[in-house]
Coordinates of C-alpha atoms in Angstrom, one line a residue:
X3 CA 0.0 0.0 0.0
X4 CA 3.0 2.5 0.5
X5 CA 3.3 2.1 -3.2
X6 CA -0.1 3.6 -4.0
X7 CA 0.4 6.1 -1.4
X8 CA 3.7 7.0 -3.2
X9 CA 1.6 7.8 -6.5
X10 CA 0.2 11.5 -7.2
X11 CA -3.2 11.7 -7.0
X12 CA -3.6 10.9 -10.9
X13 CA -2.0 7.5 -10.1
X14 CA -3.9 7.1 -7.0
X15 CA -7.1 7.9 -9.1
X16 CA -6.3 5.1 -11.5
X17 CA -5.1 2.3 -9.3
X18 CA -8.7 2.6 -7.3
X19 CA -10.3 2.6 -11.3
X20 CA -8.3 -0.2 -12.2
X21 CA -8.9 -2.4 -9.0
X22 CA -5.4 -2.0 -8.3
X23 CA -7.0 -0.8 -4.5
X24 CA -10.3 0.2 -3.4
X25 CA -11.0 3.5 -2.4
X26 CA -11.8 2.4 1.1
X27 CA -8.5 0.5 1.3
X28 CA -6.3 3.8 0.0
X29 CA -8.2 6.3 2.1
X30 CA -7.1 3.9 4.9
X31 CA -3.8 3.9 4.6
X32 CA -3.5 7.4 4.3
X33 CA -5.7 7.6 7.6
X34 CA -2.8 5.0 8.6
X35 CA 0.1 7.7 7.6
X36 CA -1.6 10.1 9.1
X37 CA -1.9 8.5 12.6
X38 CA 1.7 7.4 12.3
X39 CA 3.5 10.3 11.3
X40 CA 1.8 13.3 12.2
X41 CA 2.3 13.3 16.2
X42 CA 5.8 14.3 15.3
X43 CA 4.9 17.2 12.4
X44 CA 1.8 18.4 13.6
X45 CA 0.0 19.3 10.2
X46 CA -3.7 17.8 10.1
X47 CA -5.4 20.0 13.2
X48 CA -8.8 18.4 12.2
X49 CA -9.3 15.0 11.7
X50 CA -12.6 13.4 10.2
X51 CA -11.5 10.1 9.8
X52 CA -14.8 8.0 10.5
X53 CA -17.0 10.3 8.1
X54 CA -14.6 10.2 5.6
X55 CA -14.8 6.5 5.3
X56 CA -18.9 6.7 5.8
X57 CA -19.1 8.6 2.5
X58 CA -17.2 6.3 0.6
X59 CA -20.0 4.1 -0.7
X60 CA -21.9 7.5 -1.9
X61 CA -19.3 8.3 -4.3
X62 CA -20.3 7.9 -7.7
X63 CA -18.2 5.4 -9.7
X64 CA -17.7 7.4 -12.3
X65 CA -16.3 10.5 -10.3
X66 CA -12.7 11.4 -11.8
X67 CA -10.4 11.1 -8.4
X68 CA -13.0 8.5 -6.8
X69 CA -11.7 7.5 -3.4
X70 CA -8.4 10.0 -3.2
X71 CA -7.6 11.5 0.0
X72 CA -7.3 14.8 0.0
X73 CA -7.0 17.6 3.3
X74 CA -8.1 20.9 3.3
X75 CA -6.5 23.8 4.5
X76 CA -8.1 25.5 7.8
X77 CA -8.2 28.8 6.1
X78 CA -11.0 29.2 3.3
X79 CA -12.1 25.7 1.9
X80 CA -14.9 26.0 4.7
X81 CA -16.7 22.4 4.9
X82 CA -20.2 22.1 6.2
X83 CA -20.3 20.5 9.6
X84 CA -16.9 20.7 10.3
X85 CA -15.0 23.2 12.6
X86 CA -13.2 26.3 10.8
X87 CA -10.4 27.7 13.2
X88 CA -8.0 29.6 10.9
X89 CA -5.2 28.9 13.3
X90 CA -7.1 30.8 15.7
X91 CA -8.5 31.0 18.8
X92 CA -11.0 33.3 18.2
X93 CA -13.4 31.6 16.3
X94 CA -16.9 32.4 14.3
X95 CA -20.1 32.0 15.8
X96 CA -22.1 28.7 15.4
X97 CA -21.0 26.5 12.8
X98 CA -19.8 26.3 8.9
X99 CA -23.9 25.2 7.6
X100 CA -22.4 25.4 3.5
X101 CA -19.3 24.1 1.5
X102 CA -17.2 26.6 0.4
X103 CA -18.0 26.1 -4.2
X104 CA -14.4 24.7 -4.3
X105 CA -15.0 21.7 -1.5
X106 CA -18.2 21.4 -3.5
X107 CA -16.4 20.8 -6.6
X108 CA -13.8 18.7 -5.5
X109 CA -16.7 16.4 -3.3
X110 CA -17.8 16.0 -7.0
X111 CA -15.0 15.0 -8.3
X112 CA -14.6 12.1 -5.7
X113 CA -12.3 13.5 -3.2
X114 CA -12.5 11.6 0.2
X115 CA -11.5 14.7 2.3
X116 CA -9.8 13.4 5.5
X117 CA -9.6 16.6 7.4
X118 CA -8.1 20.3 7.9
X119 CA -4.9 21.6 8.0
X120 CA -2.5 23.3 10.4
X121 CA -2.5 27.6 9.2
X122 CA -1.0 30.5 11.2
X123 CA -3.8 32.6 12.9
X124 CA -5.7 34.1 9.7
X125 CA -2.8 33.2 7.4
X126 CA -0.6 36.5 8.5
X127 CA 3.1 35.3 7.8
X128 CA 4.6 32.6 6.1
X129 CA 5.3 30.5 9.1
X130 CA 3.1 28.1 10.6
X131 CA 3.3 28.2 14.5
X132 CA -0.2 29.1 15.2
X133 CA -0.7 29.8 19.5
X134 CA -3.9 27.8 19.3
X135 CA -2.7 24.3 17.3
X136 CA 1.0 25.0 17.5
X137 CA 3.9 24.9 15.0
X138 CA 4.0 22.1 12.0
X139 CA 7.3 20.8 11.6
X140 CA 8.8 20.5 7.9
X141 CA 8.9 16.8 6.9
X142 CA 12.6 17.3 6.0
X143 CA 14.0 18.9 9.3
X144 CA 11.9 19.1 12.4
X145 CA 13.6 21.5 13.4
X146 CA 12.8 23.7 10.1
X147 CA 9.5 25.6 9.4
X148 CA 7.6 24.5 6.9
X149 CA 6.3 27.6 5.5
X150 CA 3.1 29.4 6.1
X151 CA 0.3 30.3 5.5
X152 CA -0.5 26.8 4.1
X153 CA 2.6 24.8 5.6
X154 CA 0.1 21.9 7.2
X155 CA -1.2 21.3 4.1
X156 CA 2.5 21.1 2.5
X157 CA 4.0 19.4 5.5
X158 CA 0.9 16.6 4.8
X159 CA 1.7 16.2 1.2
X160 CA 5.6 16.3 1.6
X161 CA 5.5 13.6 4.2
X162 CA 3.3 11.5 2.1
X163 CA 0.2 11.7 4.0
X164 CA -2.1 12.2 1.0
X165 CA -1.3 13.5 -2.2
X166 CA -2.4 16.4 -2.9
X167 CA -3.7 18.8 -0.5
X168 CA -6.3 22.5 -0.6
X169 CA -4.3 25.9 -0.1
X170 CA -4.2 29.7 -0.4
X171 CA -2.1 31.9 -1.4
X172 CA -2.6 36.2 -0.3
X173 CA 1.7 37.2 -0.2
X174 CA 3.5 33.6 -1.3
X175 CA 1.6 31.4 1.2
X176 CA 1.4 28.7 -1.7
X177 CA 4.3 28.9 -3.3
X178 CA 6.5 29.8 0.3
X179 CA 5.5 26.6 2.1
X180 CA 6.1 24.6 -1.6
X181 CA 9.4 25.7 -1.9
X182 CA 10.7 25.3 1.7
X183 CA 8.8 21.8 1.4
X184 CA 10.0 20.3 -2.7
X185 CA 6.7 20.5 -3.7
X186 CA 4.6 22.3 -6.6
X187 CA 2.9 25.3 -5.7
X188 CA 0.4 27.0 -8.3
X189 CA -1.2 30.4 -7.2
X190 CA -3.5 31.3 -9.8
X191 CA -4.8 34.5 -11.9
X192 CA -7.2 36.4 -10.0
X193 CA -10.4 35.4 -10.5
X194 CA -9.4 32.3 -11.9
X195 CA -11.3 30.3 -8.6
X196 CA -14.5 31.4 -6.6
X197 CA -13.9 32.5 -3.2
X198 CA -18.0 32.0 -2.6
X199 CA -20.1 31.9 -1.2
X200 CA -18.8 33.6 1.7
X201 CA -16.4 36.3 0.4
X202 CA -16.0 37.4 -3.1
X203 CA -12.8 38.9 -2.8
X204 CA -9.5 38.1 -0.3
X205 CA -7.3 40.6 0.9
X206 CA -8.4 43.2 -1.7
X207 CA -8.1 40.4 -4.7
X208 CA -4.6 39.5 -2.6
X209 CA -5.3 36.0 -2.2
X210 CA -6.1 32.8 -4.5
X211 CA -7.6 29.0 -3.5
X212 CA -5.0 26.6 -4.7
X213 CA -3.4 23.4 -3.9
X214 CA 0.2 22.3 -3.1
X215 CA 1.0 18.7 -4.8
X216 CA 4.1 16.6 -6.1
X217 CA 3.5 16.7 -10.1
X218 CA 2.8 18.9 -11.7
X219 CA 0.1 17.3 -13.7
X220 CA -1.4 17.1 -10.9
X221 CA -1.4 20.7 -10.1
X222 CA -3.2 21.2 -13.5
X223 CA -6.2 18.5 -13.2
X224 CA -6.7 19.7 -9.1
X225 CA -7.1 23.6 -10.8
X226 CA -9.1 22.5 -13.6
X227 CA -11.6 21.3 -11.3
X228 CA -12.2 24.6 -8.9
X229 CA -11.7 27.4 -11.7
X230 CA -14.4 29.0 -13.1
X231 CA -17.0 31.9 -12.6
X232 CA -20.2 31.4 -10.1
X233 CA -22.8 33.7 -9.9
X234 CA -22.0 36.7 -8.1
X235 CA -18.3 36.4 -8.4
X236 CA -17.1 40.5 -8.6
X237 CA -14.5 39.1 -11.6
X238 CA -13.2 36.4 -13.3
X239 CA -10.0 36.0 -15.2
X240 CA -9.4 35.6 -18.5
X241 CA -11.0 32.0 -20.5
X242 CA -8.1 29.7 -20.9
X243 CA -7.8 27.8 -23.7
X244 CA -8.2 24.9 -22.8
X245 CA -8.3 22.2 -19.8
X246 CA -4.8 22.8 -18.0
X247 CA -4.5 19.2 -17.7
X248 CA -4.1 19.2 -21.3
X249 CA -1.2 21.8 -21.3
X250 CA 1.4 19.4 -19.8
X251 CA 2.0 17.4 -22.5
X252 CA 2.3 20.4 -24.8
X253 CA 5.5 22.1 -26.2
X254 CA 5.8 25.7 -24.8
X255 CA 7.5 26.7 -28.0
X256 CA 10.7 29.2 -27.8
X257 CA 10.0 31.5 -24.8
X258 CA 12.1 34.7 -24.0
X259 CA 12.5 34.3 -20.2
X260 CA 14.4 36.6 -17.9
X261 CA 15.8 35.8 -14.6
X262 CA 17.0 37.9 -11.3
X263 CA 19.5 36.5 -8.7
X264 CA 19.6 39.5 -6.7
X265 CA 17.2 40.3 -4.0
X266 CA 14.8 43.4 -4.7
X267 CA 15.6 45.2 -1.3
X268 CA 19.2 46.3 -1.3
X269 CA 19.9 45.7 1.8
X270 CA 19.2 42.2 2.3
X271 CA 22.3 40.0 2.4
X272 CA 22.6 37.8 -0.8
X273 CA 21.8 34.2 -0.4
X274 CA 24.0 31.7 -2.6
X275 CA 21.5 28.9 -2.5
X276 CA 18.7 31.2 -3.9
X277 CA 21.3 31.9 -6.7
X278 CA 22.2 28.9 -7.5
X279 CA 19.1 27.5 -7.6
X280 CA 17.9 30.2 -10.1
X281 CA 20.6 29.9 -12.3
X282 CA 20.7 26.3 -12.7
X283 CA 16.9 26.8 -13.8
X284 CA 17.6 29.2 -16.0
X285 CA 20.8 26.8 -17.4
X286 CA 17.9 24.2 -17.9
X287 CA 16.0 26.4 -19.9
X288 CA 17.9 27.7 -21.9
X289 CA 18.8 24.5 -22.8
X290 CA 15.5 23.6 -24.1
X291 CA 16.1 26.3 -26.6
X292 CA 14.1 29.3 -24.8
X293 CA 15.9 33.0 -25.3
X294 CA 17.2 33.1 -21.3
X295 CA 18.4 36.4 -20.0
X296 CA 19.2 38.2 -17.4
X297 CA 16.6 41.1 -16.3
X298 CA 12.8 41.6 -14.9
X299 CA 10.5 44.6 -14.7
X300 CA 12.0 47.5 -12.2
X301 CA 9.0 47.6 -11.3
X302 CA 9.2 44.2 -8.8
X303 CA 11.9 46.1 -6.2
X304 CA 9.6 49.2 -5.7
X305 CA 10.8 50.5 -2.6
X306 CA 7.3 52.1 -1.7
X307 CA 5.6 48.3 -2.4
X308 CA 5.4 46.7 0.8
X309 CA 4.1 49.5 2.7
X310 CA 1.0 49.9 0.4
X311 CA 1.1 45.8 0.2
X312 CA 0.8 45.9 4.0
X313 CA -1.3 48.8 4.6
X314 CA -4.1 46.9 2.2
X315 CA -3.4 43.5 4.2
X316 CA -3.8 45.4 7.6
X317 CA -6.8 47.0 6.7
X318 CA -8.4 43.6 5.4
X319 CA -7.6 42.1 8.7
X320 CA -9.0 44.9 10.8
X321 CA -12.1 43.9 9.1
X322 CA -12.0 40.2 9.2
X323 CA -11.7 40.5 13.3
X324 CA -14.3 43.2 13.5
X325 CA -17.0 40.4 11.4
X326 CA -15.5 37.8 13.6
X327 CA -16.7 39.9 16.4
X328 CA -20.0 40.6 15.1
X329 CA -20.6 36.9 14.1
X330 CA -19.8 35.7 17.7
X331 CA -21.5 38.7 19.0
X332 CA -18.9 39.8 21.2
X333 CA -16.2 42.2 19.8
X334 CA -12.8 40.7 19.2
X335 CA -10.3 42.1 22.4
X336 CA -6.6 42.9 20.7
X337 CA -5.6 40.1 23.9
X338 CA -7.0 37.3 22.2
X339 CA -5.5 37.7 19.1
X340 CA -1.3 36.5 18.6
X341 CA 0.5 39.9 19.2
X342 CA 1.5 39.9 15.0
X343 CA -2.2 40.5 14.4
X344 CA -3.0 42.4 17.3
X345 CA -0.6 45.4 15.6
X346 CA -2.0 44.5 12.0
X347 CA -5.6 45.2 13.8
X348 CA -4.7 48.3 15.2
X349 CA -2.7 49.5 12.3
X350 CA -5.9 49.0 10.2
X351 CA -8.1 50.3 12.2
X352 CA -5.9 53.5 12.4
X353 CA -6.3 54.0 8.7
X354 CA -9.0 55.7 7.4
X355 CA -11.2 54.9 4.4
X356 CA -9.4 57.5 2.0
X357 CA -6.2 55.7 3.1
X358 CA -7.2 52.6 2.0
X359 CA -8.6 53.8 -1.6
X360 CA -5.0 55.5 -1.7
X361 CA -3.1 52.3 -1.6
X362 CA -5.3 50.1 -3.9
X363 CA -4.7 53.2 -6.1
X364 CA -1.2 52.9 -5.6
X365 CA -1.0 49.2 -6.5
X366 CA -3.3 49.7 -9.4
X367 CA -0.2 51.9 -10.7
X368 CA 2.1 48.9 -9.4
X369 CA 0.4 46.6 -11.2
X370 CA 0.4 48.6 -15.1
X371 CA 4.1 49.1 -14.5
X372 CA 4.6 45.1 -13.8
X373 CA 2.6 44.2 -16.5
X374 CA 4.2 46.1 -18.8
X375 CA 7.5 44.3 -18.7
X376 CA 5.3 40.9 -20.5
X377 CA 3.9 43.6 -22.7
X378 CA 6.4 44.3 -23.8
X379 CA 7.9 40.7 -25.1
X380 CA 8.8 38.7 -22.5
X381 CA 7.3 35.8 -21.2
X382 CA 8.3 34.4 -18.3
X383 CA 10.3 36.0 -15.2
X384 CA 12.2 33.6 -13.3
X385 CA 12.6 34.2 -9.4
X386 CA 13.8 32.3 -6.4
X387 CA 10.7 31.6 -4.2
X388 CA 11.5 32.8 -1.2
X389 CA 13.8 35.7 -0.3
X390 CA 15.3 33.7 2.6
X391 CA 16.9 30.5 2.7
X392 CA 15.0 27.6 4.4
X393 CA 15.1 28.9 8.0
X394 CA 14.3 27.1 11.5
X395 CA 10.9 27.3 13.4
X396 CA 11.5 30.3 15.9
X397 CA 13.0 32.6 13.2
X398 CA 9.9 34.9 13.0
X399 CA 9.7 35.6 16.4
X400 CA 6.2 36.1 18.1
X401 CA 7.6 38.7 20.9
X402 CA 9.7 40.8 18.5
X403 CA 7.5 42.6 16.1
X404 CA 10.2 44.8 14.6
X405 CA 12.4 41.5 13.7
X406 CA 9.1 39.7 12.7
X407 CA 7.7 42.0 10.2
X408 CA 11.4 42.7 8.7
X409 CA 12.0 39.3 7.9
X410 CA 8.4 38.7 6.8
X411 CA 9.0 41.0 4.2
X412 CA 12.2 40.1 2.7
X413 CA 10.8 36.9 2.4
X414 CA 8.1 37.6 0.4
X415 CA 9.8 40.4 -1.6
X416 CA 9.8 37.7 -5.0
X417 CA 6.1 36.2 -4.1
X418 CA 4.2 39.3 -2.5
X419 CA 4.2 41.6 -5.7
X420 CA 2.3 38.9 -8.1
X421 CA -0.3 38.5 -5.2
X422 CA -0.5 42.7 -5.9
X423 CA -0.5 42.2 -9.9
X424 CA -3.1 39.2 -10.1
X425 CA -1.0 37.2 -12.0
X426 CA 0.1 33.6 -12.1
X427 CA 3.3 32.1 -10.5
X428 CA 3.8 28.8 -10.2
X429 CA 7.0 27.3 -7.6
X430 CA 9.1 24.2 -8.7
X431 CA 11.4 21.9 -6.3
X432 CA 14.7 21.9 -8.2
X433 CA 17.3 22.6 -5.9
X434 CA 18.4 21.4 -2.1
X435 CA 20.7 23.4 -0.1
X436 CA 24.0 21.9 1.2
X437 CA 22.0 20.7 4.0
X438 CA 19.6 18.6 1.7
X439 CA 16.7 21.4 2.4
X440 CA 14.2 22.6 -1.0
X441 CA 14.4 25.6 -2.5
X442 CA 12.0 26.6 -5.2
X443 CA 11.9 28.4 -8.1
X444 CA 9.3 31.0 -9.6
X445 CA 8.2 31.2 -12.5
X446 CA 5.5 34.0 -12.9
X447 CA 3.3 34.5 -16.4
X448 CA 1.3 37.2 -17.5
X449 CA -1.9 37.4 -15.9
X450 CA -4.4 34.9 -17.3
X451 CA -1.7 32.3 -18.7
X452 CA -1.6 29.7 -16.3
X453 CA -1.9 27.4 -19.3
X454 CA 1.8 28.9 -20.2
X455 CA 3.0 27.8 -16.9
X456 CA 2.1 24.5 -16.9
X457 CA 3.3 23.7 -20.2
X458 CA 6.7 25.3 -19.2
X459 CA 6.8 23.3 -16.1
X460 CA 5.7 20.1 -17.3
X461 CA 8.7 20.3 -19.9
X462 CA 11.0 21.1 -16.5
X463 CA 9.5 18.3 -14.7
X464 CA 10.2 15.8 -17.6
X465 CA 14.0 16.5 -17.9
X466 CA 14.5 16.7 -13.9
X467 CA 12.0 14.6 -12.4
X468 CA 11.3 16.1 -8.8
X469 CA 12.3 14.1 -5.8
X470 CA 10.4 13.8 -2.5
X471 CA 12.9 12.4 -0.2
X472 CA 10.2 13.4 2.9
X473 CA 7.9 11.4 2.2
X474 CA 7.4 8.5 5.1

């Protein structure tokens, strides 16, 4: 059975069609990988084991990923009848009553959905040591972080728990916990998938659903089943041309791709590992026979870009804990909440409402001046993932706000910006560190062409087959 575990969800989804397994007998052993292995990493913070297997029988047979095991992230993908914490204490009133339209579509699809993930309260850094479930360990070093906001869900998948697992990405919390965890992490154009019924919008268009797997195909067939428009959505991006699933198997043609090694704040320290990694990706493409060069839009080191970024974010938040005070009806005391937030809250609260139409205004300038660099001919930019190398569980420190927010920021100075532009960027697992730790790459698209990055990554994934030495 640790063979069919082993498989991506694709090859988990065939095996149960072919009789290779039943889908009770795989969502067992998952259940059996979860019980052994996550006392130690700390990633599934809900379990839902017994209904899971009750609603095996009422899959239909001909349901595309019948019987896979999948977990969902305990921020957004709300469930109905099941508890939604947000890596929080401070919790809604009563209970979730709908499925979010994405855990709709993937219950259609066949998904036996095995529980919730481990998030950092309301998905505000990109660590996940959340006061009320405590930190998940990274499947590679205990001692490491694996990432935030969605590192449960990554820390599940890299360990082999299941094999693909529900995320969300608002300043690199897809593609942060992917890298620092080898696995593929695809944060989509916005618009591309429904936030509904609950919200329309995250973080002022911020934040995407996605999903953090091992292949990439698999990346591409989990997307094509949550994207698309639902009534009321505000927007929606742009029609692909196809099923993504189709895209991996197609050739990308010549691409002019260019590539940055240096950090965009000029006063971080330069990492070698992030260097290396980013130039033995672009080595790799260029020797597919893509234009490579160095270069990306001046835009993307802004100096003025993170304090509009986290203006907007604060402001979202300072709303998100007044609604979580009105739906529990009792306001929300700045005591209850981890002391990150707490100053995020009050920052928000201290801006007014011109402030925040001057910031979105801001990045709607940001985002013409970033999209003018693809305008203008090229079509990929190729980033390290993460501005920091893999780093320990403790290194954003909870009692030092200063130290906390400084590092938070350098870290998502590659990812952050997309989140601002709307587009696609997708992280791939093709380098370790001396120490045998991931670091991704980025590759980011123009906004709508997530079918560009698939194809691009599918013919990356063919040459260099990813390993997943984590898994159990």
């Amino acid at each position: 059975m640790d063979d069919v575990l082993r498989l991506d969800a694709i090859g988990q989804a065939r095996a149960v069609k072919d009789g290779q397994v039943s889908a009770r007998e795989l969502t067992e052993a998952a259940i059996a990988a979860i019980e052994a292995h996550d006392g130690e990493l700390n990633a599934v913070v809900h379990r839902r084991f017994e209904r899971a297997l009750a609603e095996i029988d009422s899959i239909p047979a001909d349901a595309p990923f019948r019987g896979v095991p999948i977990l969902l992230k305990d921020l957004g993908w709300r469930q109905a009848g099941e508890p939604y914490g947000a890596g929080s204490n401070v919790r809604e009133g009563g209970e979730v009553t709908e499925d979010g339209y994405g855990v709709r579509r993937l219950r259609e699809a066949g998904f036996v959905m095995l529980g919730r993930t481990n998030t950092p309260e309301f998905g505000s850094t990109i660590t996940t040591e959340p006061v009320a479930f405590g930190p998940t360990r990274n499947p590679y070093d205990p001692d490491c972080s694996p990432g935030g906001s969605s590192g449960g869900s990554a820390a599940a998948v890299a360990a082999g728990m299941v094999a693909v697992a529900t995320a969300s990405d608002g300043g690199g919390s897809i593609r942060v916990p992917a890298s620092l965890c080898g696995l593929v992490g695809l944060k989509p154009s916005r618009g591309r998938v429904s936030l509904g019924p609950v919200m329309g919008e995250g973080w002022s268009g911020f934040s995407c659903p996605g999903f953090v797997t091992r292949t990439v195909r698999d990346t591409a067939a989990a997307l094509d089943l949550v994207a698309g428009y639902e009534p009321g959505d505000p927007y929606v991006a742009p029609a692909l041309p196809g099923p993504l699933a189709a895209e991996a198997g197609r050739d990308p043609g010549r691409l002019r791709i260019g590539f940055v090694t240096t950090h965009p704040r000029g006063d971080v320290p330069a990492v070698p590992e992030l260097a290396e990694a980013v130039t033995g990706a672009a080595a790799l493409l260029e020797s597919f026979g893509h234009d490579v060069t160095p270069g990306g839009p001046a835009a993307l080191g802004d100096p003025d870009f993170p304090r509009h970024f986290g203006a907007i974010v604060a402001n979202n938040l300072a709303a998100q804990v007044e609604s979580l005070g009105e739906s529990r009806g009792k306001p929300v005391d700045p005591e209850e909440l981890e002391p990150r937030n707490a100053a995020m809250v009050a920052t928000g609260r201290g801006h007014g409402a011109v402030d925040h139409v001057l910031a979105t205004q801001w990045v709607d300038g940001f985002r013409r001046r970033m999209a003018s660099w693809w305008h203008d001919g090229h079509d990929l930019l190729l980033t390290p993932s993460v501005g920091a190398a893999p780093f320990p569980l403790g290194w954003i420190p909870p009692g030092d706000l200063s130290v906390a927010f400084g590092r938070t920021a350098y870290v998502v100075a590659y990812s952050s910006p997309v989140n601002a532009t709307g587009q696609p960027a997708i992280s791939l697992p093709l380098h370790r560190n001396a120490a045998g730790l991931p670091v991704g790459v980025q590759l980011v698209a123009a906004f709508g062409r997530e079918d560009l990055l698939i194809r691009v990554a599918a013919q990356i994934e063919r040459a260099r087959p990813f390993e997943h030495a984590a898994m159990r």
